PDB file of N, CA and C in Angstrom:
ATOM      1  N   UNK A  34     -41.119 126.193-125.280  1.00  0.00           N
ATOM      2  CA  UNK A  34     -41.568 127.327-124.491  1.00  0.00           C
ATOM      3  C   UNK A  34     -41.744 128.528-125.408  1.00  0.00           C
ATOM      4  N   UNK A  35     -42.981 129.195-125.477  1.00  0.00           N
ATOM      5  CA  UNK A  35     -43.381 130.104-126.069  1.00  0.00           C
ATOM      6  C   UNK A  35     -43.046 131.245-124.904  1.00  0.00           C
ATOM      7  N   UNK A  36     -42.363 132.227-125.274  1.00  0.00           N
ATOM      8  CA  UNK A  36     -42.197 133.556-124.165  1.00  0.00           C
ATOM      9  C   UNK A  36     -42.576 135.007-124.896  1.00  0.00           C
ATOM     10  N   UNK A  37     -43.549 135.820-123.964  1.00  0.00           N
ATOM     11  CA  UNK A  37     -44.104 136.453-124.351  1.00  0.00           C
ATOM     12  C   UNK A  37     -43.578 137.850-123.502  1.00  0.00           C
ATOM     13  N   UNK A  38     -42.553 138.674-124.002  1.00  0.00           N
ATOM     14  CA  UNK A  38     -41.837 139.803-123.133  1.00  0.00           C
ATOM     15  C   UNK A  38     -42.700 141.152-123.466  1.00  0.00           C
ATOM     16  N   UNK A  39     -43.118 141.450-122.000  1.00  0.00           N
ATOM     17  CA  UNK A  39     -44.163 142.755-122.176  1.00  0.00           C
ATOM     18  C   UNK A  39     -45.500 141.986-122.395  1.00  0.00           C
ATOM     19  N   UNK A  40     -46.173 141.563-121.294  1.00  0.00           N
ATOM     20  CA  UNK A  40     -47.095 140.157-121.835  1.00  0.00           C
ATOM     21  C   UNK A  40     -48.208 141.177-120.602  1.00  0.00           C
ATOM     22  N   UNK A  41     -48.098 142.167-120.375  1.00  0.00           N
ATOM     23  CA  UNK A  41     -49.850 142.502-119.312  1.00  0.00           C
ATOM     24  C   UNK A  41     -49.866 143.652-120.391  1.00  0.00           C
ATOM     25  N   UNK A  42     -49.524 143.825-121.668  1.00  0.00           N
ATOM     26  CA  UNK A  42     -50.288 145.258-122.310  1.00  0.00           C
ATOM     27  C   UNK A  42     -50.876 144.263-122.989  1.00  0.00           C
ATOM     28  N   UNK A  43     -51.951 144.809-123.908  1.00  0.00           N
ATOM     29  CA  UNK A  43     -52.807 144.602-124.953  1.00  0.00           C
ATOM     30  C   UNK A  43     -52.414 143.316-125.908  1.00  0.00           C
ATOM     31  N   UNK A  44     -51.559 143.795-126.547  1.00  0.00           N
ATOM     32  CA  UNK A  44     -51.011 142.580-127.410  1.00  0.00           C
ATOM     33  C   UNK A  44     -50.399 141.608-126.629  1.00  0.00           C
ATOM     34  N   UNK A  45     -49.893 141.721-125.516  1.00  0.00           N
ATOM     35  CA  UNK A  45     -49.139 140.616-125.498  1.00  0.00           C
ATOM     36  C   UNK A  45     -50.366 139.844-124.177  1.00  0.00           C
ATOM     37  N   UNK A  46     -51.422 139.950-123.457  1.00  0.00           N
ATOM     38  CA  UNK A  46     -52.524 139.305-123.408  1.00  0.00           C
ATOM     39  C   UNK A  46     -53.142 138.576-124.145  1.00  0.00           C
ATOM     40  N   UNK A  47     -53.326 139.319-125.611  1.00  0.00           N
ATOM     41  CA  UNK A  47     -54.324 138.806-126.588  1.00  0.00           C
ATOM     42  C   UNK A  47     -53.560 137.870-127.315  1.00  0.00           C
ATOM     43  N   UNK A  48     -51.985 137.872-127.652  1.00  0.00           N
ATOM     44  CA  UNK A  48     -51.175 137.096-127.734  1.00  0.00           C
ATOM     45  C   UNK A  48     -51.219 135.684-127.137  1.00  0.00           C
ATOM     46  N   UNK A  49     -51.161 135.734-125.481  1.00  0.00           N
ATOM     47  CA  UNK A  49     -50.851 134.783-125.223  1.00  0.00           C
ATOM     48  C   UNK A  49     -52.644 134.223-124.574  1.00  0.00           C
ATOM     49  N   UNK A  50     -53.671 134.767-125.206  1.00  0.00           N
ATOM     50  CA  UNK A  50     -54.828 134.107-125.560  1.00  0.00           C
ATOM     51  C   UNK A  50     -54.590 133.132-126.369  1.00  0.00           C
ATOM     52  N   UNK A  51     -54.705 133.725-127.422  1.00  0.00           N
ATOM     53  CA  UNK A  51     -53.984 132.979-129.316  1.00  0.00           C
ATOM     54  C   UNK A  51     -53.189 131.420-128.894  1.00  0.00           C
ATOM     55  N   UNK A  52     -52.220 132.342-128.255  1.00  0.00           N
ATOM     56  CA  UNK A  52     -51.193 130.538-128.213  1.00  0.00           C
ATOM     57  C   UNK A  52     -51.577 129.844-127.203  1.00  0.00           C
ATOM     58  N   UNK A  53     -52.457 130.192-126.593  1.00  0.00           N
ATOM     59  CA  UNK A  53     -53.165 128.868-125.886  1.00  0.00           C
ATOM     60  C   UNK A  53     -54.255 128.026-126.550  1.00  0.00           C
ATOM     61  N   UNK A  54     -54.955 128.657-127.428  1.00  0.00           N
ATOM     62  CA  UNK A  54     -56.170 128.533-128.065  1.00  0.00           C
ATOM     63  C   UNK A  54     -55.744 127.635-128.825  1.00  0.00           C
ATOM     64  N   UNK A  55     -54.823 128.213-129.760  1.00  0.00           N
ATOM     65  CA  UNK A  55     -54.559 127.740-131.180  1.00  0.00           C
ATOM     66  C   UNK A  55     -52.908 126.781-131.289  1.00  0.00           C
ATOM     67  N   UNK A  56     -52.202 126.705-129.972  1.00  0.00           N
ATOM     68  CA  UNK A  56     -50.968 126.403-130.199  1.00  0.00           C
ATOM     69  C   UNK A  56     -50.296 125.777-129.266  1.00  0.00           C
ATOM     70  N   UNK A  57     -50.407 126.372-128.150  1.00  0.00           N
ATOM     71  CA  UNK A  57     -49.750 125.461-127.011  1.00  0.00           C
ATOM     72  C   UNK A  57     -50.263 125.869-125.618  1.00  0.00           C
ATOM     73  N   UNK A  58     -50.014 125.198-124.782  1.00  0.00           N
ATOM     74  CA  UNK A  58     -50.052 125.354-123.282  1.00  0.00           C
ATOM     75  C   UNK A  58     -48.907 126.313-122.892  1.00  0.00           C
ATOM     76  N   UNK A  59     -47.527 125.877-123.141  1.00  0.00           N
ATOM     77  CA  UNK A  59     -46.181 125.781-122.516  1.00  0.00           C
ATOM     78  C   UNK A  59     -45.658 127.282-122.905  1.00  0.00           C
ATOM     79  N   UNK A  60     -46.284 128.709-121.878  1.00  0.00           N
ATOM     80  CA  UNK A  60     -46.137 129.789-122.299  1.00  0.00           C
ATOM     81  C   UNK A  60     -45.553 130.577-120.687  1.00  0.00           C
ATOM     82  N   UNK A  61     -44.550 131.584-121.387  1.00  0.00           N
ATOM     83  CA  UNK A  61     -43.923 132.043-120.033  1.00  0.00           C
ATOM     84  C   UNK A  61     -44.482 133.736-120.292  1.00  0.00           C
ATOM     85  N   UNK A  62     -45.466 134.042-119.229  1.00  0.00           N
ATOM     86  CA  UNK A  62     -45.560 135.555-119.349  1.00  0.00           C
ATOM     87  C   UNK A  62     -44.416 136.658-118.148  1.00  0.00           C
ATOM     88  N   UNK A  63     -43.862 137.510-118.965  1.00  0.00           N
ATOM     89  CA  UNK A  63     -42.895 138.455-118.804  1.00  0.00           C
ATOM     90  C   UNK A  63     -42.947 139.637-118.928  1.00  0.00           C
ATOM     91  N   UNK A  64     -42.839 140.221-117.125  1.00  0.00           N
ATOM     92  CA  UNK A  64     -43.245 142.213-117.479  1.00  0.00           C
ATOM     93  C   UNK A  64     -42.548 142.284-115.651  1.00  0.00           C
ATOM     94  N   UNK A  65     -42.504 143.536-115.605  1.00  0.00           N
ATOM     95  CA  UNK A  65     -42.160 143.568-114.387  1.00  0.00           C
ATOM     96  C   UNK A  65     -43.252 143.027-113.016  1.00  0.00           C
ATOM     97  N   UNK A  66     -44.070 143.066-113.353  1.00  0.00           N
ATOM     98  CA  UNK A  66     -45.486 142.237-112.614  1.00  0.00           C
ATOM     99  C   UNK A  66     -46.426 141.303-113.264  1.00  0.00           C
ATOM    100  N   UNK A  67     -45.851 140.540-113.779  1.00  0.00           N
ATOM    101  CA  UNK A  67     -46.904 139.695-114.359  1.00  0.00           C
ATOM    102  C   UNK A  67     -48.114 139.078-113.958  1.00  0.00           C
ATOM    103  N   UNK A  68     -48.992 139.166-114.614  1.00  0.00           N
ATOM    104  CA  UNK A  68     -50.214 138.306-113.913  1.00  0.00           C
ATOM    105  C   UNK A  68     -50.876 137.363-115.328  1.00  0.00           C
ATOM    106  N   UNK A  69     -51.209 136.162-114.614  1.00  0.00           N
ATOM    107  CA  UNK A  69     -51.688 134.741-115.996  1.00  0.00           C
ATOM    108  C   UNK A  69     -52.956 135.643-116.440  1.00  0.00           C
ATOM    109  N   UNK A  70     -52.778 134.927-118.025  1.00  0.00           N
ATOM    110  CA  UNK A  70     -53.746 135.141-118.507  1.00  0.00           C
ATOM    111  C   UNK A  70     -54.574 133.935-118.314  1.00  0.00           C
ATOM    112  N   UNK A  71     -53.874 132.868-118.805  1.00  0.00           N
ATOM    113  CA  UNK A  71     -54.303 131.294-118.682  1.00  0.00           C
ATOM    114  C   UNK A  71     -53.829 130.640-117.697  1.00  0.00           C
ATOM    115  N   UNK A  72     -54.267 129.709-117.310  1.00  0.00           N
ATOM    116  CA  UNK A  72     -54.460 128.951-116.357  1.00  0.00           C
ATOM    117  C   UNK A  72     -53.012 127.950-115.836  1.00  0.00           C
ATOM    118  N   UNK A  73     -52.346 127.625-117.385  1.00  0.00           N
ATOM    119  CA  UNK A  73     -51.028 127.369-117.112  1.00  0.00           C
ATOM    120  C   UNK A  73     -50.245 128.083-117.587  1.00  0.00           C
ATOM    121  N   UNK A  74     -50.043 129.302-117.484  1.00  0.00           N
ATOM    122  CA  UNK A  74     -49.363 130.086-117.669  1.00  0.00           C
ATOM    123  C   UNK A  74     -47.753 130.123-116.903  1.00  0.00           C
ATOM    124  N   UNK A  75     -46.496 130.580-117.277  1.00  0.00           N
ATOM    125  CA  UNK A  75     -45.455 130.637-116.286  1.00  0.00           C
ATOM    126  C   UNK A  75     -45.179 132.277-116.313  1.00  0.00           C
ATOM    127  N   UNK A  76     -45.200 132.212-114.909  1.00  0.00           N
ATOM    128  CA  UNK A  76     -45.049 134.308-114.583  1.00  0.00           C
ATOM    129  C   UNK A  76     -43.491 133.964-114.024  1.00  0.00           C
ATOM    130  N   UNK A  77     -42.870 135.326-115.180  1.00  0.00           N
ATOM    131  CA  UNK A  77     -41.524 135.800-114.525  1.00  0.00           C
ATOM    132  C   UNK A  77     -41.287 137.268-114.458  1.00  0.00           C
ATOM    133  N   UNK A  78     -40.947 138.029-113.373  1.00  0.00           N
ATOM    134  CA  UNK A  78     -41.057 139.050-113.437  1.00  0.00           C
ATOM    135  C   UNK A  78     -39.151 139.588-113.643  1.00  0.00           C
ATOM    136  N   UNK A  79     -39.120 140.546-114.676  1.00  0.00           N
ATOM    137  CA  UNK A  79     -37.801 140.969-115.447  1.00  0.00           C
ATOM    138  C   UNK A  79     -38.145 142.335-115.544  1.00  0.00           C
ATOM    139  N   UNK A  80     -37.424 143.308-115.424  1.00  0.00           N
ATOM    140  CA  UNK A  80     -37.065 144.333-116.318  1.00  0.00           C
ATOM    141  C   UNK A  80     -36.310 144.299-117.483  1.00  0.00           C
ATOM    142  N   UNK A  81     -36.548 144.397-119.156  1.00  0.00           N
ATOM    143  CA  UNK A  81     -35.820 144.641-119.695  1.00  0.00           C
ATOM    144  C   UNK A  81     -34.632 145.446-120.229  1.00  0.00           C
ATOM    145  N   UNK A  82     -34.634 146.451-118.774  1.00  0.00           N
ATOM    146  CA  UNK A  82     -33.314 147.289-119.523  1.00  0.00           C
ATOM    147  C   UNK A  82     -32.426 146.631-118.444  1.00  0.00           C
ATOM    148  N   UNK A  83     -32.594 145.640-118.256  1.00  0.00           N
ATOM    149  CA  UNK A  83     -31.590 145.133-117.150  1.00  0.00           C
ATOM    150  C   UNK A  83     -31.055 143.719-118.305  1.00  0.00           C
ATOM    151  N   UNK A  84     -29.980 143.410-118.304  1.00  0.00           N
ATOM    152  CA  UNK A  84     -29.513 142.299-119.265  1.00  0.00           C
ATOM    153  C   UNK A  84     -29.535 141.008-118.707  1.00  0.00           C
ATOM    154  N   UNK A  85     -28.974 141.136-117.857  1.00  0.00           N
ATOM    155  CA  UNK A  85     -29.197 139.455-116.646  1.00  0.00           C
ATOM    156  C   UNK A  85     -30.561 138.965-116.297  1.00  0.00           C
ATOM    157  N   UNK A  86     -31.387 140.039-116.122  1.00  0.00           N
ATOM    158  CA  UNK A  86     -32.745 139.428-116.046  1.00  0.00           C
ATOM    159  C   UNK A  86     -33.500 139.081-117.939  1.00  0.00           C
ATOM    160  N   UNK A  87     -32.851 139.970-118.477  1.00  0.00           N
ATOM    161  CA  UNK A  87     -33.555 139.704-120.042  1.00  0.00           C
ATOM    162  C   UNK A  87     -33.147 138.149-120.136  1.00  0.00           C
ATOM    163  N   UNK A  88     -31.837 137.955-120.067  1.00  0.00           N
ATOM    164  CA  UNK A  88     -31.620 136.694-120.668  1.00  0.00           C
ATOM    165  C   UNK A  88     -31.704 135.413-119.640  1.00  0.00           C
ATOM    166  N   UNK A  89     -32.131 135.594-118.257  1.00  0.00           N
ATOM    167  CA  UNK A  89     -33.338 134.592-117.935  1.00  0.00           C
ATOM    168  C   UNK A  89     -34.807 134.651-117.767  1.00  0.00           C
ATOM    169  N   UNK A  90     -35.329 135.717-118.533  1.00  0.00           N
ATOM    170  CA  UNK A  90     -36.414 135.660-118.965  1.00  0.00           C
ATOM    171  C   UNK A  90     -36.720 135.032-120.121  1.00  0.00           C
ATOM    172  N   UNK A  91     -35.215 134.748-121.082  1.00  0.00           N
ATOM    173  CA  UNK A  91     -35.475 134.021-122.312  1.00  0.00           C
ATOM    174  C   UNK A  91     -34.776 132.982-122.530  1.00  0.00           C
ATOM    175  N   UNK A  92     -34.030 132.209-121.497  1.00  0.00           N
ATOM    176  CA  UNK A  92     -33.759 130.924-121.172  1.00  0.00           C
ATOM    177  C   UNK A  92     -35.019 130.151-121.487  1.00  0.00           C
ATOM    178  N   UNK A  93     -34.612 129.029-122.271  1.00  0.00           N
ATOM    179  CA  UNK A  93     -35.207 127.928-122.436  1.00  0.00           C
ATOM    180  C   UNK A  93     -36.709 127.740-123.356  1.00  0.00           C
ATOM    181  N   UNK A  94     -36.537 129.012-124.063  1.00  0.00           N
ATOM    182  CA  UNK A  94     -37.743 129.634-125.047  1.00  0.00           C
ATOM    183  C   UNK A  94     -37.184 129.223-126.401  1.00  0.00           C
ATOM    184  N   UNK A  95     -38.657 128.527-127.408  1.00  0.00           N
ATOM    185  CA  UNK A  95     -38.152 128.211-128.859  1.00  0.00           C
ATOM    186  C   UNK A  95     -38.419 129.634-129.405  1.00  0.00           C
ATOM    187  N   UNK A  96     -39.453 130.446-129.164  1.00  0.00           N
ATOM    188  CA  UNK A  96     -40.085 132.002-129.497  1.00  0.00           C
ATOM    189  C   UNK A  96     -39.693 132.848-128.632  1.00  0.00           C
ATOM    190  N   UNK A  97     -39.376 134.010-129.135  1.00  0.00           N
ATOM    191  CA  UNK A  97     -39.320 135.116-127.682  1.00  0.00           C
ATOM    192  C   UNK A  97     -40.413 135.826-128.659  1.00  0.00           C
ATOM    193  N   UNK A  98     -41.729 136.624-127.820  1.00  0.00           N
ATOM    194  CA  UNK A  98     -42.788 137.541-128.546  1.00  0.00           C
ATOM    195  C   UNK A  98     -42.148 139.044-127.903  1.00  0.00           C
ATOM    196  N   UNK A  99     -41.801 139.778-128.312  1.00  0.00           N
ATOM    197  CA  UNK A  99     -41.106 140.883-127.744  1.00  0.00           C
ATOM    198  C   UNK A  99     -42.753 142.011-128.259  1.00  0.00           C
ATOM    199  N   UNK A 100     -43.295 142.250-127.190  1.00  0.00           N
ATOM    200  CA  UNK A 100     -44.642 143.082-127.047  1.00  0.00           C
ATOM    201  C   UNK A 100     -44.405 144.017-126.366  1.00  0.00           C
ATOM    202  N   UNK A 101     -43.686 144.265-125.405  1.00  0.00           N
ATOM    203  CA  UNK A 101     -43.113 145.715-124.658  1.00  0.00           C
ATOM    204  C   UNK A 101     -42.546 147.068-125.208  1.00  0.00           C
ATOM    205  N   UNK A 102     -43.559 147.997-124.944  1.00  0.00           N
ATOM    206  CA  UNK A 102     -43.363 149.315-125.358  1.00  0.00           C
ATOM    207  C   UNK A 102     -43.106 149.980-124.068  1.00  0.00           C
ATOM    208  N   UNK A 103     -43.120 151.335-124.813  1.00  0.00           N
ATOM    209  CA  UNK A 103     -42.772 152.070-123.677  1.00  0.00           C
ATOM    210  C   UNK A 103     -43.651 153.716-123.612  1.00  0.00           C
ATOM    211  N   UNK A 104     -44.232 154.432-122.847  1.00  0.00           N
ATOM    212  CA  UNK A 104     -44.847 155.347-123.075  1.00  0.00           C
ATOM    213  C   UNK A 104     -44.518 156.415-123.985  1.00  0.00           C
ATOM    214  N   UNK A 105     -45.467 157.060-124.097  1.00  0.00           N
ATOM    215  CA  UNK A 105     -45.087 158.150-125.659  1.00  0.00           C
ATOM    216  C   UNK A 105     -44.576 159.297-125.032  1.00  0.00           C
ATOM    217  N   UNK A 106     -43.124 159.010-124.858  1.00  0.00           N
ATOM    218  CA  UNK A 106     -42.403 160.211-124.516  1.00  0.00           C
ATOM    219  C   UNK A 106     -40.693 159.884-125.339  1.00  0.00           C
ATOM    220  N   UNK A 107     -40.858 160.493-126.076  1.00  0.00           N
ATOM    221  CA  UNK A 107     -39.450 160.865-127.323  1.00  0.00           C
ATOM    222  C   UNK A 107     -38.009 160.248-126.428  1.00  0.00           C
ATOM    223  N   UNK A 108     -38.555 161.231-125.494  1.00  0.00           N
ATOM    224  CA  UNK A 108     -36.500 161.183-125.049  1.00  0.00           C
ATOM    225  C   UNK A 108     -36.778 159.711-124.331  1.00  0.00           C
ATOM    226  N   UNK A 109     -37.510 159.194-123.320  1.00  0.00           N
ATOM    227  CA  UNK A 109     -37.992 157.636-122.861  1.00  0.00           C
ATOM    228  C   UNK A 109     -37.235 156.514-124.216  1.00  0.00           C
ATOM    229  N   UNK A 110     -38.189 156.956-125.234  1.00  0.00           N
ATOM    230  CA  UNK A 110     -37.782 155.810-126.355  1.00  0.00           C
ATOM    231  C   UNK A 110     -35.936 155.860-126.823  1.00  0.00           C
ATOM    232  N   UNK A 111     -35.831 157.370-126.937  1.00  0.00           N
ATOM    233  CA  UNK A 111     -34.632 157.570-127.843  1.00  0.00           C
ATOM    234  C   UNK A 111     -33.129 156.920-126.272  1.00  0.00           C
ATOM    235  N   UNK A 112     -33.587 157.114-125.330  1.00  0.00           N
ATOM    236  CA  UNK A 112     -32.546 156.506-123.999  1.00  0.00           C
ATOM    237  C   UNK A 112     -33.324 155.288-124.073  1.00  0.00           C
ATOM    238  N   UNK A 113     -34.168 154.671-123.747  1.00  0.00           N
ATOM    239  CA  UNK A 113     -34.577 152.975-123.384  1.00  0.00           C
ATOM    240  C   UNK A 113     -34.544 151.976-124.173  1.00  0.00           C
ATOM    241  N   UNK A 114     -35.130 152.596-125.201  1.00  0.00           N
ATOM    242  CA  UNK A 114     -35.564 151.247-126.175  1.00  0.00           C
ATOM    243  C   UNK A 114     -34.430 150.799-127.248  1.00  0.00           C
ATOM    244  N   UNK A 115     -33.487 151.352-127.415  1.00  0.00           N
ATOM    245  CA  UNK A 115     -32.085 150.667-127.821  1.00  0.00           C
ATOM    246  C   UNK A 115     -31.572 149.609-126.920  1.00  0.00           C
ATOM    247  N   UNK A 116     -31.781 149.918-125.782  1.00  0.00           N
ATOM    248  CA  UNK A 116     -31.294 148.858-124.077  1.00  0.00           C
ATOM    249  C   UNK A 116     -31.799 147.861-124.423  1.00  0.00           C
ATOM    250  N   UNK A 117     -33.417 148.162-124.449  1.00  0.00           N
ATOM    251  CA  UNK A 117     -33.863 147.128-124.195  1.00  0.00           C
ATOM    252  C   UNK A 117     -34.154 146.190-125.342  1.00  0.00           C
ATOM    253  N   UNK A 118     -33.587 146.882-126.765  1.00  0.00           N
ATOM    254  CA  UNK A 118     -33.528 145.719-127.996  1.00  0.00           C
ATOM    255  C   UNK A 118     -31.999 145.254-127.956  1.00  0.00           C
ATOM    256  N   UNK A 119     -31.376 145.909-127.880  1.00  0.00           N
ATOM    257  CA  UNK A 119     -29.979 144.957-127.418  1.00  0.00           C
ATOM    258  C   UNK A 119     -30.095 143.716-126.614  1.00  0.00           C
ATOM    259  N   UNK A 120     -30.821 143.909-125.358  1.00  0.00           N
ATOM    260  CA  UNK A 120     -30.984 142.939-124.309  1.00  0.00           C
ATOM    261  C   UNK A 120     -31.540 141.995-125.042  1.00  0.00           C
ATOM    262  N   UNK A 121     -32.596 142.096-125.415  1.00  0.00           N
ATOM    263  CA  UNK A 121     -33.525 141.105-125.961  1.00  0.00           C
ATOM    264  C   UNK A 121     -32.638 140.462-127.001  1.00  0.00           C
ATOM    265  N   UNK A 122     -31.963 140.859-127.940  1.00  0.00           N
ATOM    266  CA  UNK A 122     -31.615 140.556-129.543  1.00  0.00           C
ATOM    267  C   UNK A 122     -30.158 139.683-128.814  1.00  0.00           C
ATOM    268  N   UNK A 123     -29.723 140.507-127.493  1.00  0.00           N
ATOM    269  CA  UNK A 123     -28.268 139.612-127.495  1.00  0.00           C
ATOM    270  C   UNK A 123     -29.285 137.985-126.880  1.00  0.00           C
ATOM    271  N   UNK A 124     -29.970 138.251-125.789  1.00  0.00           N
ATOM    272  CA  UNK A 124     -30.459 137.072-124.724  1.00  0.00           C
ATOM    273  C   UNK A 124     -31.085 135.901-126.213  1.00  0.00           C
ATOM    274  N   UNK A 125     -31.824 136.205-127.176  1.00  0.00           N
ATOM    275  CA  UNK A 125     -32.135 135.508-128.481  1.00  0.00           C
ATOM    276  C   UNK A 125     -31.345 134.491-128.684  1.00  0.00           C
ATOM    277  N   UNK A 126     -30.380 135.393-128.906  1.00  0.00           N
ATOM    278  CA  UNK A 126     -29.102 135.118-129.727  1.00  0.00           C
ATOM    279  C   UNK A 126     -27.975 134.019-129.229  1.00  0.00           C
ATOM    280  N   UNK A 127     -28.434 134.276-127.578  1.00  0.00           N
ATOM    281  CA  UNK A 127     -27.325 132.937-127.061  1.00  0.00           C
ATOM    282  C   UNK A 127     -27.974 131.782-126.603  1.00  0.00           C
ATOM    283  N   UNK A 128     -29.798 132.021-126.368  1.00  0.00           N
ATOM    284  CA  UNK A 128     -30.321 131.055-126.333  1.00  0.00           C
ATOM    285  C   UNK A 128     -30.955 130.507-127.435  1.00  0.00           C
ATOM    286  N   UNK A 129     -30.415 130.448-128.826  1.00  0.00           N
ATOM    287  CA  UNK A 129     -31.082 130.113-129.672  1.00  0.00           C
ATOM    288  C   UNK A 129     -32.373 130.020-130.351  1.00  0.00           C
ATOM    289  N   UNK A 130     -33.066 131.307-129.532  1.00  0.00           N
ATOM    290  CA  UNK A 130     -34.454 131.282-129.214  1.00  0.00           C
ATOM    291  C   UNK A 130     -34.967 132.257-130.942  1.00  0.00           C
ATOM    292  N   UNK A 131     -36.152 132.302-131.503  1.00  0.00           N
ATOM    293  CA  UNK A 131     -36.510 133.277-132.904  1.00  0.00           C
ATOM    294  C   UNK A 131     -36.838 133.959-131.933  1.00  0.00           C
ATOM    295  N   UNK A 132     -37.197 135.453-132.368  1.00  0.00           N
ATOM    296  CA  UNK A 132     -37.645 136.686-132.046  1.00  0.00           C
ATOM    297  C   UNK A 132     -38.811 137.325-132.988  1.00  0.00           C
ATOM    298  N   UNK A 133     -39.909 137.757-132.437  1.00  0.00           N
ATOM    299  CA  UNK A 133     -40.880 137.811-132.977  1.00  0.00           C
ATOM    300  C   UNK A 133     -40.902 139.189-132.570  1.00  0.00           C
ATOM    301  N   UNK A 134     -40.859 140.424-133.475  1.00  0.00           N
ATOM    302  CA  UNK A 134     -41.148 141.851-132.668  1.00  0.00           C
ATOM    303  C   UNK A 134     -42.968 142.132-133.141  1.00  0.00           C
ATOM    304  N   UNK A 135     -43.355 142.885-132.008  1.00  0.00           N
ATOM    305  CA  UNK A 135     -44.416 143.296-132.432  1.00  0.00           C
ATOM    306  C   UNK A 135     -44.516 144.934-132.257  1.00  0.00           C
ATOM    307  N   UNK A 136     -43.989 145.856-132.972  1.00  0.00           N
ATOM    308  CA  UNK A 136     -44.156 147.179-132.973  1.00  0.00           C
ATOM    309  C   UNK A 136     -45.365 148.094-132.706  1.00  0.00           C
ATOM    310  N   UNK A 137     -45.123 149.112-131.985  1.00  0.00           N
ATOM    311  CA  UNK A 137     -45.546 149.906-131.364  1.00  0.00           C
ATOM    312  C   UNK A 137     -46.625 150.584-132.111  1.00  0.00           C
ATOM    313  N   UNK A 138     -48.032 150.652-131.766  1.00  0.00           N
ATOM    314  CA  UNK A 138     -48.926 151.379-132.823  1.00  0.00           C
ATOM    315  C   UNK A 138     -49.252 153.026-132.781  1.00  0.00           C
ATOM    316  N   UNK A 139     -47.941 153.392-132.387  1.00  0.00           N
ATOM    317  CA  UNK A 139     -48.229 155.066-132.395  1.00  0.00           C
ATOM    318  C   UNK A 139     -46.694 155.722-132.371  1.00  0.00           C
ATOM    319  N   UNK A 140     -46.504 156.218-132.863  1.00  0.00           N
ATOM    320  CA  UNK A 140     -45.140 156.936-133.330  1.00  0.00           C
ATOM    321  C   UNK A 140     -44.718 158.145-132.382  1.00  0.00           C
ATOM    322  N   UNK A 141     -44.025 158.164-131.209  1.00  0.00           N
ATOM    323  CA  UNK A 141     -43.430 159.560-130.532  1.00  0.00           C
ATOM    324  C   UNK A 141     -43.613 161.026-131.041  1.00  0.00           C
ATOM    325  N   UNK A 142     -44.112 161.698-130.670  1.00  0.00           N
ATOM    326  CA  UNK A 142     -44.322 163.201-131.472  1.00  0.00           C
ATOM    327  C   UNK A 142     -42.986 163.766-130.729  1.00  0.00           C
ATOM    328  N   UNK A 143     -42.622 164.784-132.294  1.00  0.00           N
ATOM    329  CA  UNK A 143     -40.788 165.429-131.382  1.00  0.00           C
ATOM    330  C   UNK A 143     -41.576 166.175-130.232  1.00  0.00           C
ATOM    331  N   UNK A 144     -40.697 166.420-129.390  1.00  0.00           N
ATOM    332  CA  UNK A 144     -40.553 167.765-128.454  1.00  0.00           C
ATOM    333  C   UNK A 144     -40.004 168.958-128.153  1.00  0.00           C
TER     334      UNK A 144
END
């Protein structure tokens, strides 16, 4: 199972284009509303700053694609996105799953 967390923005669509094309069928897309890109796609809907849902969103995954950002607002990143790499890095970590980050293409301006 290829799992693709934060899978309806940009990259993680065009992502889980790629690993259908070039790699596998057996792909789980993950966001709070998911919708398929492909045809066999598996939709789970998670919040990641929640931990119980992170780590059955990444049950039973050989990849986790961690594609989820968060809007360009400073204090958003500097409170959320520690949560939600903990979540992810612990849920990895007990399902034996690699972690693939794909970073954010624009940097927070201070406030």
């Amino acid at each position: 199972m290829q799992t693709i967390l934060g899978a309806n923005g940009q990259i993680g669509s065009e992502l889980a284009r790629a690993l259908k094309k070039d790699f596998t069928s057996n792909i789980r897309l993950v966001s709070r509303t998911p919708k398929k890109i492909n045809a066999t796609d598996e939709l789970l809907s998670a919040n990641l700053l929640d931990g119980s849902q992170t780590q059955k969103a990444v049950a039973g995954s050989e990849i986790v694609y961690l594609t989820a950002g968060l809007p360009i607002d400073t204090n958003m990143w500097v409170e959320q996105f520690p949560i939600m790499m903990r979540n992810v890095i612990d849920a990895c970590a007990k399902h034996n799953a690699k972690l693939v980050y794909f970073d954010n293409t624009y940097i927070p301006a201070k406030q």
